[in-house]
Amino acid sequence: MVEEKPSKKRASSTEEKMRFLVEALSKWRVVEPWWQSERDPYRVLVGLLLGNRTSYALRQRYLPKFFEKFPSLDSLLEASEEELVEALRPFGLYKLRARMLRELAEKIAALGGLGAFLSLEPSKARELLLSVPGVGEKTADIVLAALFGKEVFVVDTHILRIAKRLGIVPSGSDLYEARRIMEPLIPRDKRIRVHLALIQLGREICRPRRPRCSECPLRPVCEYAAKKQLGASLSSLVARRASGPL
DNA sequence: TTCCTGCAAA
DNA sequence: TTTGCTGGAA
């Protein structure tokens, strides 16, 4: 941990930026959790696990095909290794994922099925999820949010990128440091909505490449946008001087 | 080329 | 702390 220098106080603090962010995003767009309209907890679970490190487009396209082949936890258990790998191939990371889904299915089956899993204490469910190879804290916690109603704020790649651009977290932060900083600054009942809204923002506007800053509701508190604006002003000034009379 | 709603082995 | 895993899309 680095000591925070009081002299380094910025015009807009992390706390102020987070307040703005929560406010702006709830006005920007109301994003309903997709897992609320999905009744089948098996699909929620698998959808979340396969969402990791996978683009939205890929998931939209191939997840329905996957569920056609494997509509239930039991179907995962009955499948051969090759069948599972084949169905997972378009998602990438298929060997790891085949093993992950297989082991998850086995552990839940050993427990007595999905119903038994869902009636676990959340902390026990988290433990089970973390014992599955390929499932880490980020994934376990988003499953707890979706299936156990935990009001957590989970940081993923999109949210980390946005937080760094805004200047809310240090540039070297990982998912977990960003979460430690941001989660306490979001009211519990808004954490899921803010999480989902940020992911959508990251996909559509604050994209990895060529972000659409002019359309961004968080622009007023964004360091990246401010720098970009400054850069644009300077270069247009230089261009004008260069093309102007002597 | 880089990156994708990470994770774990090295 | 770094690197491999993965095919597909931009």
Short mmCIF file of C-alpha atoms (C1' of nucleotides) in Angstrom, two decimals:
data_model
loop_
_atom_site.label_atom_id
_atom_site.label_comp_id
_atom_site.label_asym_id
_atom_site.label_seq_id
_atom_site.Cartn_x
_atom_site.Cartn_y
_atom_site.Cartn_z
CA MET A 1 0.00 0.00 0.00
CA VAL A 2 1.29 3.44 -0.91
CA GLU A 3 0.97 6.33 1.51
CA GLU A 4 -1.40 8.94 0.26
CA LYS A 5 0.12 12.38 0.17
CA PRO A 6 -2.22 15.12 1.33
CA SER A 7 -0.57 17.50 -1.12
CA LYS A 8 -1.75 15.29 -3.95
CA LYS A 9 -5.37 16.28 -3.37
CA ARG A 10 -7.12 16.65 -6.67
CA ALA A 11 -9.81 19.06 -7.68
CA SER A 12 -12.23 16.15 -7.73
CA SER A 13 -11.66 13.36 -5.24
CA THR A 14 -12.45 9.71 -5.70
CA GLU A 15 -15.42 10.14 -3.35
CA GLU A 16 -16.79 13.04 -5.38
CA LYS A 17 -16.30 11.22 -8.65
CA MET A 18 -18.07 8.15 -7.30
CA ARG A 19 -21.02 10.23 -6.14
CA PHE A 20 -21.26 11.76 -9.59
CA LEU A 21 -20.92 8.35 -11.22
CA VAL A 22 -23.71 6.74 -9.20
CA GLU A 23 -26.00 9.67 -9.87
CA ALA A 24 -25.19 9.99 -13.56
CA LEU A 25 -25.54 6.29 -14.32
CA SER A 26 -28.92 5.95 -12.68
CA LYS A 27 -30.13 8.75 -14.93
CA TRP A 28 -28.27 7.52 -17.97
CA ARG A 29 -29.98 4.19 -18.43
CA VAL A 30 -31.76 1.69 -16.26
CA VAL A 31 -30.15 -1.65 -16.84
CA GLU A 32 -32.07 -4.66 -15.62
CA PRO A 33 -30.05 -7.72 -14.73
CA TRP A 34 -30.48 -10.27 -17.51
CA TRP A 35 -30.44 -13.01 -14.89
CA GLN A 36 -33.69 -11.70 -13.46
CA SER A 37 -35.61 -12.60 -16.60
CA GLU A 38 -33.80 -15.91 -16.89
CA ARG A 39 -35.72 -18.36 -14.75
CA ASP A 40 -33.40 -21.32 -15.00
CA PRO A 41 -30.61 -21.01 -12.43
CA TYR A 42 -28.54 -23.51 -14.44
CA ARG A 43 -28.51 -21.07 -17.33
CA VAL A 44 -27.65 -18.17 -15.09
CA LEU A 45 -24.77 -20.09 -13.60
CA VAL A 46 -23.32 -21.31 -16.89
CA GLY A 47 -23.98 -17.97 -18.57
CA LEU A 48 -21.98 -16.18 -15.91
CA LEU A 49 -19.13 -18.69 -15.96
CA LEU A 50 -18.82 -18.58 -19.73
CA GLY A 51 -19.06 -14.80 -19.75
CA ASN A 52 -15.61 -14.39 -18.31
CA ARG A 53 -12.97 -13.21 -20.71
CA THR A 54 -15.46 -13.58 -23.51
CA SER A 55 -16.88 -10.81 -25.64
CA TYR A 56 -20.54 -9.97 -25.42
CA ALA A 57 -21.02 -10.77 -29.10
CA LEU A 58 -19.51 -14.22 -28.76
CA ARG A 59 -21.65 -15.02 -25.78
CA GLN A 60 -24.85 -13.81 -27.41
CA ARG A 61 -24.12 -15.87 -30.45
CA TYR A 62 -22.94 -19.17 -29.03
CA LEU A 63 -24.59 -19.50 -25.63
CA PRO A 64 -28.01 -20.48 -27.08
CA LYS A 65 -26.32 -23.19 -29.15
CA PHE A 66 -24.54 -24.43 -26.07
CA PHE A 67 -27.81 -24.66 -24.13
CA GLU A 68 -29.42 -26.58 -26.97
CA LYS A 69 -26.81 -29.27 -26.51
CA PHE A 70 -26.52 -29.02 -22.77
CA PRO A 71 -29.86 -27.90 -21.31
CA SER A 72 -29.19 -29.03 -17.76
CA LEU A 73 -26.60 -29.81 -15.16
CA ASP A 74 -27.19 -33.53 -15.71
CA SER A 75 -26.51 -33.19 -19.42
CA LEU A 76 -23.06 -31.85 -18.51
CA LEU A 77 -22.39 -34.94 -16.46
CA GLU A 78 -23.50 -37.29 -19.20
CA ALA A 79 -21.44 -35.60 -21.88
CA SER A 80 -18.09 -36.92 -22.95
CA GLU A 81 -15.03 -34.74 -22.61
CA GLU A 82 -14.83 -34.30 -26.39
CA GLU A 83 -18.46 -33.30 -26.75
CA LEU A 84 -18.06 -30.66 -24.11
CA VAL A 85 -14.83 -29.33 -25.57
CA GLU A 86 -16.40 -29.21 -29.01
CA ALA A 87 -19.37 -27.19 -27.78
CA LEU A 88 -17.08 -24.83 -25.92
CA ARG A 89 -14.59 -24.31 -28.73
CA PRO A 90 -16.11 -21.08 -30.09
CA PHE A 91 -15.87 -19.46 -26.66
CA GLY A 92 -12.12 -20.02 -26.44
CA LEU A 93 -10.27 -21.31 -23.36
CA TYR A 94 -12.21 -24.49 -24.01
CA LYS A 95 -10.14 -27.07 -22.15
CA LEU A 96 -10.15 -25.02 -18.98
CA ARG A 97 -13.84 -24.37 -19.35
CA ALA A 98 -14.76 -27.96 -20.04
CA ARG A 99 -13.01 -28.97 -16.84
CA MET A 100 -14.60 -26.09 -14.96
CA LEU A 101 -18.16 -26.95 -16.01
CA ARG A 102 -17.64 -30.64 -15.44
CA GLU A 103 -16.30 -30.18 -11.93
CA LEU A 104 -18.98 -27.69 -11.04
CA ALA A 105 -21.67 -30.10 -12.22
CA GLU A 106 -20.11 -32.93 -10.23
CA LYS A 107 -19.87 -30.91 -7.05
CA ILE A 108 -23.42 -29.66 -7.28
CA ALA A 109 -24.68 -33.15 -8.09
CA ALA A 110 -22.82 -34.53 -5.07
CA LEU A 111 -24.62 -31.94 -2.99
CA GLY A 112 -27.99 -33.15 -4.22
CA GLY A 113 -28.58 -30.94 -7.24
CA LEU A 114 -29.17 -27.31 -8.06
CA GLY A 115 -31.93 -26.93 -5.49
CA ALA A 116 -29.59 -28.04 -2.74
CA PHE A 117 -26.92 -25.68 -4.00
CA LEU A 118 -29.33 -22.75 -4.03
CA SER A 119 -30.44 -23.40 -0.46
CA LEU A 120 -26.88 -23.29 0.86
CA GLU A 121 -25.70 -20.47 3.06
CA PRO A 122 -24.19 -17.91 0.67
CA SER A 123 -20.80 -18.29 2.31
CA LYS A 124 -20.93 -22.05 1.76
CA ALA A 125 -22.01 -21.59 -1.83
CA ARG A 126 -19.09 -19.24 -2.33
CA GLU A 127 -16.74 -21.80 -0.88
CA LEU A 128 -18.01 -24.44 -3.26
CA LEU A 129 -17.71 -22.15 -6.26
CA LEU A 130 -14.14 -21.21 -5.34
CA SER A 131 -13.21 -24.88 -5.05
CA VAL A 132 -13.97 -25.32 -8.74
CA PRO A 133 -10.83 -24.83 -10.83
CA GLY A 134 -11.32 -21.84 -13.09
CA VAL A 135 -13.73 -20.05 -10.78
CA GLY A 136 -12.18 -17.16 -8.90
CA GLU A 137 -13.48 -14.50 -6.55
CA LYS A 138 -14.81 -12.25 -9.28
CA THR A 139 -16.94 -15.00 -10.76
CA ALA A 140 -18.03 -16.44 -7.42
CA ASP A 141 -19.22 -13.05 -6.23
CA ILE A 142 -21.20 -12.24 -9.32
CA VAL A 143 -22.92 -15.62 -9.00
CA LEU A 144 -23.77 -14.74 -5.41
CA ALA A 145 -25.25 -11.48 -6.63
CA ALA A 146 -27.31 -13.20 -9.30
CA LEU A 147 -28.51 -16.29 -7.45
CA PHE A 148 -28.32 -15.35 -3.77
CA GLY A 149 -29.28 -11.70 -3.88
CA LYS A 150 -26.01 -10.43 -2.44
CA GLU A 151 -25.66 -6.68 -2.88
CA VAL A 152 -22.02 -6.65 -3.91
CA PHE A 153 -20.14 -4.50 -6.38
CA VAL A 154 -17.98 -6.73 -8.51
CA VAL A 155 -15.31 -5.17 -10.72
CA ASP A 156 -14.57 -6.72 -14.08
CA THR A 157 -12.34 -5.74 -16.98
CA HIS A 158 -14.74 -3.08 -18.27
CA ILE A 159 -15.21 -1.48 -14.90
CA LEU A 160 -11.50 -1.54 -14.16
CA ARG A 161 -10.74 0.22 -17.44
CA ILE A 162 -13.39 2.86 -16.78
CA ALA A 163 -12.20 3.44 -13.22
CA LYS A 164 -8.62 3.92 -14.42
CA ARG A 165 -9.64 6.37 -17.12
CA LEU A 166 -11.75 8.36 -14.70
CA GLY A 167 -8.86 8.47 -12.26
CA ILE A 168 -10.85 6.77 -9.52
CA VAL A 169 -8.23 4.07 -9.02
CA PRO A 170 -4.45 4.04 -9.58
CA SER A 171 -3.35 2.88 -13.02
CA GLY A 172 -1.72 -0.23 -11.61
CA SER A 173 -4.85 -1.48 -9.85
CA ASP A 174 -6.27 -4.93 -10.44
CA LEU A 175 -9.92 -6.01 -10.23
CA TYR A 176 -9.74 -6.49 -6.49
CA GLU A 177 -8.02 -3.27 -5.55
CA ALA A 178 -10.53 -1.38 -7.66
CA ARG A 179 -13.33 -3.16 -5.88
CA ARG A 180 -11.93 -2.31 -2.45
CA ILE A 181 -11.87 1.34 -3.43
CA MET A 182 -15.21 1.57 -5.20
CA GLU A 183 -17.56 -0.82 -3.42
CA PRO A 184 -17.85 1.09 -0.12
CA LEU A 185 -18.67 4.26 -2.04
CA ILE A 186 -21.78 2.82 -3.67
CA PRO A 187 -25.02 2.45 -1.68
CA ARG A 188 -25.82 -1.23 -1.25
CA ASP A 189 -29.10 -1.13 -3.11
CA LYS A 190 -27.45 0.46 -6.14
CA ARG A 191 -24.44 -1.81 -6.48
CA ILE A 192 -25.91 -4.25 -8.97
CA ARG A 193 -27.40 -1.54 -11.16
CA VAL A 194 -24.17 0.45 -11.16
CA HIS A 195 -22.20 -2.69 -11.98
CA LEU A 196 -24.44 -3.46 -14.96
CA ALA A 197 -24.59 0.12 -16.17
CA LEU A 198 -20.80 0.41 -16.08
CA ILE A 199 -20.38 -2.77 -18.07
CA GLN A 200 -22.77 -1.47 -20.68
CA LEU A 201 -20.95 1.84 -20.72
CA GLY A 202 -17.70 -0.03 -21.19
CA ARG A 203 -19.08 -1.98 -24.10
CA GLU A 204 -20.75 0.85 -25.95
CA ILE A 205 -18.95 4.05 -25.01
CA CYS A 206 -15.87 3.67 -22.84
CA ARG A 207 -14.55 0.99 -25.16
CA PRO A 208 -10.99 -0.36 -24.94
CA ARG A 209 -10.16 1.31 -28.23
CA ARG A 210 -11.53 4.56 -29.61
CA PRO A 211 -13.81 5.42 -26.69
CA ARG A 212 -16.73 7.68 -27.53
CA CYS A 213 -16.00 10.34 -24.94
CA SER A 214 -18.34 12.89 -26.48
CA GLU A 215 -21.30 10.62 -25.70
CA CYS A 216 -20.18 9.71 -22.20
CA PRO A 217 -22.26 10.74 -19.19
CA LEU A 218 -19.15 10.51 -16.99
CA ARG A 219 -17.13 12.94 -19.07
CA PRO A 220 -17.35 15.78 -16.53
CA VAL A 221 -15.33 13.79 -14.00
CA CYS A 222 -13.05 11.89 -16.37
CA GLU A 223 -9.29 12.48 -16.41
CA TYR A 224 -8.87 10.60 -19.67
CA ALA A 225 -11.45 12.74 -21.45
CA ALA A 226 -9.89 15.89 -20.04
CA LYS A 227 -6.44 14.92 -21.28
CA LYS A 228 -7.80 13.97 -24.66
CA GLN A 229 -9.57 17.31 -24.89
CA LEU A 230 -6.39 19.13 -23.92
CA GLY A 231 -4.43 17.20 -26.52
CA ALA A 232 -6.97 18.06 -29.20
CA SER A 233 -6.92 21.74 -28.31
CA LEU A 234 -3.14 21.88 -28.38
CA SER A 235 -2.82 20.13 -31.71
CA SER A 236 -5.45 22.32 -33.31
CA LEU A 237 -3.61 25.34 -31.96
CA VAL A 238 -0.35 24.06 -33.43
CA ALA A 239 -2.08 23.34 -36.73
CA ARG A 240 -3.53 26.82 -36.89
CA ARG A 241 -0.17 28.41 -36.12
CA ALA A 242 1.59 26.25 -38.68
CA SER A 243 -0.88 27.05 -41.43
CA GLY A 244 -1.28 30.69 -40.48
CA PRO A 245 0.71 33.69 -41.78
CA LEU A 246 4.18 34.30 -40.41
"C1'" DT B 1 -2.23 -6.16 -33.75
"C1'" DT B 2 -4.94 -5.99 -29.51
"C1'" DC B 3 -8.56 -7.36 -26.68
"C1'" DC B 4 -12.39 -10.08 -24.74
"C1'" DT B 5 -17.51 -8.99 -18.24
"C1'" DG B 6 -10.18 -14.10 -15.41
"C1'" DC B 7 -7.70 -17.61 -13.41
"C1'" DA B 8 -3.98 -20.16 -11.71
"C1'" DA B 9 0.48 -22.17 -12.58
"C1'" DA B 10 5.14 -20.86 -12.72
"C1'" DT C 1 4.74 -10.80 -10.80
"C1'" DT C 2 4.34 -12.76 -15.32
"C1'" DT C 3 2.46 -15.84 -18.55
"C1'" DG C 4 -0.50 -19.29 -20.94
"C1'" DC C 5 -4.96 -20.36 -22.15
"C1'" DT C 6 -8.37 -19.84 -26.75
"C1'" DG C 7 -10.92 -18.50 -31.09
"C1'" DG C 8 -13.01 -14.64 -32.91
"C1'" DA C 9 -13.80 -9.81 -33.74
"C1'" DA C 10 -12.25 -5.07 -34.50
#
